[in-house]
Every structure is written in C-alpha cells, then in structure tokens.
JSON list of C-alpha atoms in Angstrom, two decimals:
[
{"chain": "A", "resi": 1, "resn": "UNK", "atom": "CA", "xyz": [-28.72, 18.57, 5.48]},
{"chain": "A", "resi": 2, "resn": "UNK", "atom": "CA", "xyz": [-25.09, 19.52, 4.73]},
{"chain": "A", "resi": 3, "resn": "UNK", "atom": "CA", "xyz": [-23.54, 18.48, 1.51]},
{"chain": "A", "resi": 4, "resn": "UNK", "atom": "CA", "xyz": [-21.24, 15.46, 2.08]},
{"chain": "A", "resi": 5, "resn": "UNK", "atom": "CA", "xyz": [-18.16, 17.34, 1.48]},
{"chain": "A", "resi": 6, "resn": "UNK", "atom": "CA", "xyz": [-19.17, 19.67, 4.23]},
{"chain": "A", "resi": 7, "resn": "UNK", "atom": "CA", "xyz": [-19.47, 17.16, 6.87]},
{"chain": "A", "resi": 8, "resn": "UNK", "atom": "CA", "xyz": [-17.16, 17.64, 9.74]},
{"chain": "A", "resi": 9, "resn": "UNK", "atom": "CA", "xyz": [-13.85, 15.51, 9.77]},
{"chain": "A", "resi": 10, "resn": "UNK", "atom": "CA", "xyz": [-12.47, 16.40, 13.07]},
{"chain": "A", "resi": 11, "resn": "UNK", "atom": "CA", "xyz": [-12.77, 12.92, 14.34]},
{"chain": "A", "resi": 12, "resn": "UNK", "atom": "CA", "xyz": [-9.74, 12.27, 11.81]},
{"chain": "A", "resi": 13, "resn": "UNK", "atom": "CA", "xyz": [-7.42, 14.65, 13.39]},
{"chain": "A", "resi": 14, "resn": "UNK", "atom": "CA", "xyz": [-6.83, 13.34, 16.90]},
{"chain": "A", "resi": 15, "resn": "UNK", "atom": "CA", "xyz": [-7.68, 10.55, 19.47]},
{"chain": "A", "resi": 16, "resn": "UNK", "atom": "CA", "xyz": [-11.31, 10.07, 20.51]},
{"chain": "A", "resi": 17, "resn": "UNK", "atom": "CA", "xyz": [-11.80, 10.67, 24.27]},
{"chain": "A", "resi": 18, "resn": "UNK", "atom": "CA", "xyz": [-12.35, 7.17, 25.94]},
{"chain": "A", "resi": 19, "resn": "UNK", "atom": "CA", "xyz": [-15.80, 6.52, 27.32]},
{"chain": "A", "resi": 20, "resn": "UNK", "atom": "CA", "xyz": [-16.10, 5.22, 30.87]},
{"chain": "A", "resi": 21, "resn": "UNK", "atom": "CA", "xyz": [-15.65, 1.61, 31.06]},
{"chain": "A", "resi": 22, "resn": "UNK", "atom": "CA", "xyz": [-14.02, 1.45, 27.64]},
{"chain": "A", "resi": 23, "resn": "UNK", "atom": "CA", "xyz": [-10.52, 0.71, 27.25]},
{"chain": "A", "resi": 24, "resn": "UNK", "atom": "CA", "xyz": [-8.07, 2.37, 24.75]},
{"chain": "A", "resi": 25, "resn": "UNK", "atom": "CA", "xyz": [-7.52, 0.45, 21.45]},
{"chain": "A", "resi": 26, "resn": "UNK", "atom": "CA", "xyz": [-4.41, -1.55, 20.87]},
{"chain": "A", "resi": 27, "resn": "UNK", "atom": "CA", "xyz": [-1.68, 0.45, 19.54]},
{"chain": "A", "resi": 28, "resn": "UNK", "atom": "CA", "xyz": [-0.91, -1.84, 16.62]},
{"chain": "A", "resi": 29, "resn": "UNK", "atom": "CA", "xyz": [-3.93, -2.85, 14.52]},
{"chain": "A", "resi": 30, "resn": "UNK", "atom": "CA", "xyz": [-4.56, -6.32, 13.83]},
{"chain": "A", "resi": 31, "resn": "UNK", "atom": "CA", "xyz": [-3.31, -7.19, 10.32]},
{"chain": "A", "resi": 32, "resn": "UNK", "atom": "CA", "xyz": [-6.36, -9.18, 9.04]},
{"chain": "A", "resi": 33, "resn": "UNK", "atom": "CA", "xyz": [-9.10, -7.89, 11.26]},
{"chain": "A", "resi": 34, "resn": "UNK", "atom": "CA", "xyz": [-9.15, -4.08, 11.51]},
{"chain": "A", "resi": 35, "resn": "UNK", "atom": "CA", "xyz": [-13.00, -4.31, 12.25]},
{"chain": "A", "resi": 36, "resn": "UNK", "atom": "CA", "xyz": [-12.47, -5.85, 15.73]},
{"chain": "A", "resi": 37, "resn": "UNK", "atom": "CA", "xyz": [-12.78, -2.51, 17.61]},
{"chain": "A", "resi": 38, "resn": "UNK", "atom": "CA", "xyz": [-14.09, 0.97, 16.95]},
{"chain": "A", "resi": 39, "resn": "UNK", "atom": "CA", "xyz": [-17.14, 2.22, 15.16]},
{"chain": "A", "resi": 40, "resn": "UNK", "atom": "CA", "xyz": [-18.05, 2.20, 11.59]},
{"chain": "A", "resi": 41, "resn": "UNK", "atom": "CA", "xyz": [-16.46, 5.37, 9.98]},
{"chain": "A", "resi": 42, "resn": "UNK", "atom": "CA", "xyz": [-18.03, 7.51, 7.19]},
{"chain": "A", "resi": 43, "resn": "UNK", "atom": "CA", "xyz": [-18.45, 5.04, 4.16]},
{"chain": "A", "resi": 44, "resn": "UNK", "atom": "CA", "xyz": [-16.64, 7.68, 1.88]},
{"chain": "A", "resi": 45, "resn": "UNK", "atom": "CA", "xyz": [-13.50, 7.18, 3.99]},
{"chain": "A", "resi": 46, "resn": "UNK", "atom": "CA", "xyz": [-13.55, 3.37, 4.09]},
{"chain": "A", "resi": 47, "resn": "UNK", "atom": "CA", "xyz": [-14.19, 3.25, 0.28]},
{"chain": "A", "resi": 48, "resn": "UNK", "atom": "CA", "xyz": [-11.35, 5.88, -0.36]},
{"chain": "A", "resi": 49, "resn": "UNK", "atom": "CA", "xyz": [-9.15, 3.43, 1.57]},
{"chain": "A", "resi": 50, "resn": "UNK", "atom": "CA", "xyz": [-10.19, 0.47, -0.35]},
{"chain": "A", "resi": 51, "resn": "UNK", "atom": "CA", "xyz": [-9.54, 2.21, -3.71]},
{"chain": "A", "resi": 52, "resn": "UNK", "atom": "CA", "xyz": [-6.07, 3.08, -2.42]},
{"chain": "A", "resi": 53, "resn": "UNK", "atom": "CA", "xyz": [-5.31, -0.60, -1.54]},
{"chain": "A", "resi": 54, "resn": "UNK", "atom": "CA", "xyz": [-6.67, -1.65, -4.86]},
{"chain": "A", "resi": 55, "resn": "UNK", "atom": "CA", "xyz": [-4.29, 0.87, -6.53]},
{"chain": "A", "resi": 56, "resn": "UNK", "atom": "CA", "xyz": [-1.41, -0.63, -4.60]},
{"chain": "A", "resi": 57, "resn": "UNK", "atom": "CA", "xyz": [-2.49, -4.13, -5.59]},
{"chain": "A", "resi": 58, "resn": "UNK", "atom": "CA", "xyz": [-2.65, -3.19, -9.39]},
{"chain": "A", "resi": 59, "resn": "UNK", "atom": "CA", "xyz": [1.06, -1.78, -8.87]},
{"chain": "A", "resi": 60, "resn": "UNK", "atom": "CA", "xyz": [2.07, -5.02, -7.25]},
{"chain": "A", "resi": 61, "resn": "UNK", "atom": "CA", "xyz": [0.57, -7.05, -10.15]},
{"chain": "A", "resi": 62, "resn": "UNK", "atom": "CA", "xyz": [2.16, -4.79, -12.78]},
{"chain": "A", "resi": 63, "resn": "UNK", "atom": "CA", "xyz": [5.64, -5.41, -11.04]},
{"chain": "A", "resi": 64, "resn": "UNK", "atom": "CA", "xyz": [5.15, -9.03, -10.62]},
{"chain": "A", "resi": 65, "resn": "UNK", "atom": "CA", "xyz": [4.08, -9.33, -14.29]},
{"chain": "A", "resi": 66, "resn": "UNK", "atom": "CA", "xyz": [6.99, -7.41, -15.59]},
{"chain": "A", "resi": 67, "resn": "UNK", "atom": "CA", "xyz": [9.42, -9.55, -13.68]},
{"chain": "A", "resi": 68, "resn": "UNK", "atom": "CA", "xyz": [7.77, -12.70, -15.13]},
{"chain": "A", "resi": 69, "resn": "UNK", "atom": "CA", "xyz": [7.57, -11.29, -18.50]},
{"chain": "A", "resi": 70, "resn": "UNK", "atom": "CA", "xyz": [11.28, -10.39, -18.59]},
{"chain": "A", "resi": 71, "resn": "UNK", "atom": "CA", "xyz": [12.11, -13.95, -17.19]},
{"chain": "A", "resi": 72, "resn": "UNK", "atom": "CA", "xyz": [9.93, -15.75, -19.82]},
{"chain": "A", "resi": 73, "resn": "UNK", "atom": "CA", "xyz": [10.44, -13.67, -22.89]},
{"chain": "A", "resi": 74, "resn": "UNK", "atom": "CA", "xyz": [13.93, -12.37, -23.05]},
{"chain": "A", "resi": 75, "resn": "UNK", "atom": "CA", "xyz": [17.42, -14.01, -23.20]},
{"chain": "A", "resi": 76, "resn": "UNK", "atom": "CA", "xyz": [18.55, -15.50, -19.91]},
{"chain": "A", "resi": 77, "resn": "UNK", "atom": "CA", "xyz": [21.45, -13.28, -18.78]},
{"chain": "A", "resi": 78, "resn": "UNK", "atom": "CA", "xyz": [22.35, -12.90, -15.24]},
{"chain": "A", "resi": 79, "resn": "UNK", "atom": "CA", "xyz": [21.54, -9.12, -15.36]},
{"chain": "A", "resi": 80, "resn": "UNK", "atom": "CA", "xyz": [18.06, -9.78, -16.96]},
{"chain": "A", "resi": 81, "resn": "UNK", "atom": "CA", "xyz": [17.42, -12.83, -14.41]},
{"chain": "A", "resi": 82, "resn": "UNK", "atom": "CA", "xyz": [18.42, -10.26, -11.49]},
{"chain": "A", "resi": 83, "resn": "UNK", "atom": "CA", "xyz": [15.97, -7.63, -12.88]},
{"chain": "A", "resi": 84, "resn": "UNK", "atom": "CA", "xyz": [13.18, -10.10, -13.27]},
{"chain": "A", "resi": 85, "resn": "UNK", "atom": "CA", "xyz": [13.76, -11.41, -9.78]},
{"chain": "A", "resi": 86, "resn": "UNK", "atom": "CA", "xyz": [14.02, -7.90, -8.24]},
{"chain": "A", "resi": 87, "resn": "UNK", "atom": "CA", "xyz": [10.68, -6.85, -9.99]},
{"chain": "A", "resi": 88, "resn": "UNK", "atom": "CA", "xyz": [9.03, -10.03, -8.68]},
{"chain": "A", "resi": 89, "resn": "UNK", "atom": "CA", "xyz": [10.19, -9.39, -5.23]},
{"chain": "A", "resi": 90, "resn": "UNK", "atom": "CA", "xyz": [9.11, -5.81, -5.40]},
{"chain": "A", "resi": 91, "resn": "UNK", "atom": "CA", "xyz": [5.66, -6.81, -6.38]},
{"chain": "A", "resi": 92, "resn": "UNK", "atom": "CA", "xyz": [5.38, -9.16, -3.42]},
{"chain": "A", "resi": 93, "resn": "UNK", "atom": "CA", "xyz": [6.75, -6.29, -1.13]},
{"chain": "A", "resi": 94, "resn": "UNK", "atom": "CA", "xyz": [4.09, -3.90, -2.59]},
{"chain": "A", "resi": 95, "resn": "UNK", "atom": "CA", "xyz": [1.18, -6.33, -2.15]},
{"chain": "A", "resi": 96, "resn": "UNK", "atom": "CA", "xyz": [2.29, -6.96, 1.52]},
{"chain": "A", "resi": 97, "resn": "UNK", "atom": "CA", "xyz": [2.77, -3.39, 2.28]},
{"chain": "A", "resi": 98, "resn": "UNK", "atom": "CA", "xyz": [-0.68, -2.65, 0.68]},
{"chain": "A", "resi": 99, "resn": "UNK", "atom": "CA", "xyz": [-2.39, -5.05, 3.02]},
{"chain": "A", "resi": 100, "resn": "UNK", "atom": "CA", "xyz": [-0.60, -3.70, 6.12]},
{"chain": "A", "resi": 101, "resn": "UNK", "atom": "CA", "xyz": [-1.40, 0.06, 4.85]},
{"chain": "A", "resi": 102, "resn": "UNK", "atom": "CA", "xyz": [-5.02, -0.75, 4.32]},
{"chain": "A", "resi": 103, "resn": "UNK", "atom": "CA", "xyz": [-5.42, -2.56, 7.77]},
{"chain": "A", "resi": 104, "resn": "UNK", "atom": "CA", "xyz": [-3.72, 0.14, 9.71]},
{"chain": "A", "resi": 105, "resn": "UNK", "atom": "CA", "xyz": [-5.73, 2.94, 7.85]},
{"chain": "A", "resi": 106, "resn": "UNK", "atom": "CA", "xyz": [-8.99, 1.29, 8.37]},
{"chain": "A", "resi": 107, "resn": "UNK", "atom": "CA", "xyz": [-8.12, 0.61, 12.04]},
{"chain": "A", "resi": 108, "resn": "UNK", "atom": "CA", "xyz": [-7.35, 4.20, 12.47]},
{"chain": "A", "resi": 109, "resn": "UNK", "atom": "CA", "xyz": [-10.40, 5.51, 10.93]},
{"chain": "A", "resi": 110, "resn": "UNK", "atom": "CA", "xyz": [-12.60, 3.10, 13.12]},
{"chain": "A", "resi": 111, "resn": "UNK", "atom": "CA", "xyz": [-11.03, 4.25, 16.41]},
{"chain": "A", "resi": 112, "resn": "UNK", "atom": "CA", "xyz": [-10.67, 7.92, 15.37]},
{"chain": "A", "resi": 113, "resn": "UNK", "atom": "CA", "xyz": [-6.93, 8.22, 15.52]},
{"chain": "A", "resi": 114, "resn": "UNK", "atom": "CA", "xyz": [-4.76, 9.84, 13.10]},
{"chain": "A", "resi": 115, "resn": "UNK", "atom": "CA", "xyz": [-4.04, 8.08, 9.89]},
{"chain": "A", "resi": 116, "resn": "UNK", "atom": "CA", "xyz": [-0.81, 6.13, 9.81]},
{"chain": "A", "resi": 117, "resn": "UNK", "atom": "CA", "xyz": [2.30, 7.76, 8.10]},
{"chain": "A", "resi": 118, "resn": "UNK", "atom": "CA", "xyz": [3.14, 6.16, 4.53]},
{"chain": "A", "resi": 119, "resn": "UNK", "atom": "CA", "xyz": [6.69, 5.01, 4.88]},
{"chain": "A", "resi": 120, "resn": "UNK", "atom": "CA", "xyz": [6.97, 2.58, 1.75]},
{"chain": "A", "resi": 121, "resn": "UNK", "atom": "CA", "xyz": [5.49, 5.27, -0.51]},
{"chain": "A", "resi": 122, "resn": "UNK", "atom": "CA", "xyz": [8.79, 7.29, -0.31]},
{"chain": "A", "resi": 123, "resn": "UNK", "atom": "CA", "xyz": [10.83, 4.17, -1.31]},
{"chain": "A", "resi": 124, "resn": "UNK", "atom": "CA", "xyz": [8.65, 2.85, -4.04]},
{"chain": "A", "resi": 125, "resn": "UNK", "atom": "CA", "xyz": [8.99, 5.43, -6.74]},
{"chain": "A", "resi": 126, "resn": "UNK", "atom": "CA", "xyz": [12.97, 5.38, -6.29]},
{"chain": "A", "resi": 127, "resn": "UNK", "atom": "CA", "xyz": [12.76, 1.62, -6.77]},
{"chain": "A", "resi": 128, "resn": "UNK", "atom": "CA", "xyz": [10.68, 1.74, -9.84]},
{"chain": "A", "resi": 129, "resn": "UNK", "atom": "CA", "xyz": [12.86, 4.53, -11.30]},
{"chain": "A", "resi": 130, "resn": "UNK", "atom": "CA", "xyz": [16.05, 2.69, -10.60]},
{"chain": "A", "resi": 131, "resn": "UNK", "atom": "CA", "xyz": [14.57, -0.59, -12.21]},
{"chain": "A", "resi": 132, "resn": "UNK", "atom": "CA", "xyz": [13.52, 1.23, -15.25]},
{"chain": "A", "resi": 133, "resn": "UNK", "atom": "CA", "xyz": [16.88, 2.68, -15.75]},
{"chain": "A", "resi": 134, "resn": "UNK", "atom": "CA", "xyz": [18.36, -0.92, -15.40]},
{"chain": "A", "resi": 135, "resn": "UNK", "atom": "CA", "xyz": [15.72, -2.14, -17.88]},
{"chain": "A", "resi": 136, "resn": "UNK", "atom": "CA", "xyz": [16.62, 0.67, -20.32]},
{"chain": "A", "resi": 137, "resn": "UNK", "atom": "CA", "xyz": [20.35, -0.12, -20.02]},
{"chain": "A", "resi": 138, "resn": "UNK", "atom": "CA", "xyz": [19.71, -3.84, -20.70]},
{"chain": "A", "resi": 139, "resn": "UNK", "atom": "CA", "xyz": [17.60, -2.99, -23.77]},
{"chain": "A", "resi": 140, "resn": "UNK", "atom": "CA", "xyz": [20.39, -0.59, -25.26]},
{"chain": "A", "resi": 141, "resn": "UNK", "atom": "CA", "xyz": [23.55, -2.83, -24.29]},
{"chain": "A", "resi": 142, "resn": "UNK", "atom": "CA", "xyz": [24.05, -5.77, -26.62]},
{"chain": "A", "resi": 143, "resn": "UNK", "atom": "CA", "xyz": [23.45, -9.28, -25.32]},
{"chain": "A", "resi": 144, "resn": "UNK", "atom": "CA", "xyz": [26.49, -11.29, -25.09]}
]
C-alpha cells in the first residue's frame, strides 16, 4: 500500500470525463450545499479545505473583535469610529468570502475540477496593512 503522500492526485488537475448518462456538473457550485453532486474526495483534501475555512473564520473573528474593541474602548472620534466600522465590515466580508471559498473548493474536489482561484486573498493583506497603518497613526496622533 503506498504512503498517503504518494497517492495519485491527477484527479485534481483537470476535469473528469463524463460517464455515459451523466450530465456535466453545474458551472457554479451551490453556496450552502457543495455535496449535491460528485463523489467523496480523499478525506485529507476535504479536511485541509475545512482547516483553511476555519483559519479564514478566525481572521474574520479577529477583525470583527478588533473593530468592536476600538469602538467600545477608545474615545469616540470620527477617525476611530471609521476604523472600527471598516474593521467590522472587513470581518463580515472575510467570513462570507470564507464560506464561498470553502463551498467552491469542496465542490471542485467532489467533481474533480481544478480548484478555484483565490481572488480575495490578494486584497486582504493590503486591507489589513492599511488598517494597521491607520490604527498606528491614530495611536500616535493626539486626540482632540
């Protein structure tokens, strides 16, 4: 029996040929039920997808908690209120993106299609860096 890391993964590199009498899967995966079609993938891939989803959720929770913390624990200046609002909104967007990404990846694994591209992952680091710079400026600048 081959070692688990030596198992073939070619089913992840391209579309699976359709069997006679079977229709092609939907182009867009269902948001809340990626299990509707396809076959059970290797559990390692499903569990890795789940771990990634949970990491995105932790990030969303941290962003939301940061926004709530700024709103609750600092003086209420317009800049700090704006920072708090943007952090909470970014947390919400990250949570929704995580759900969409998890669903699309799980669907792709089940129907043996290429994994979806990560679009939001390019935006999130810049958003967090920008918000961190703004938060630093708010800490350094005196409050009116």
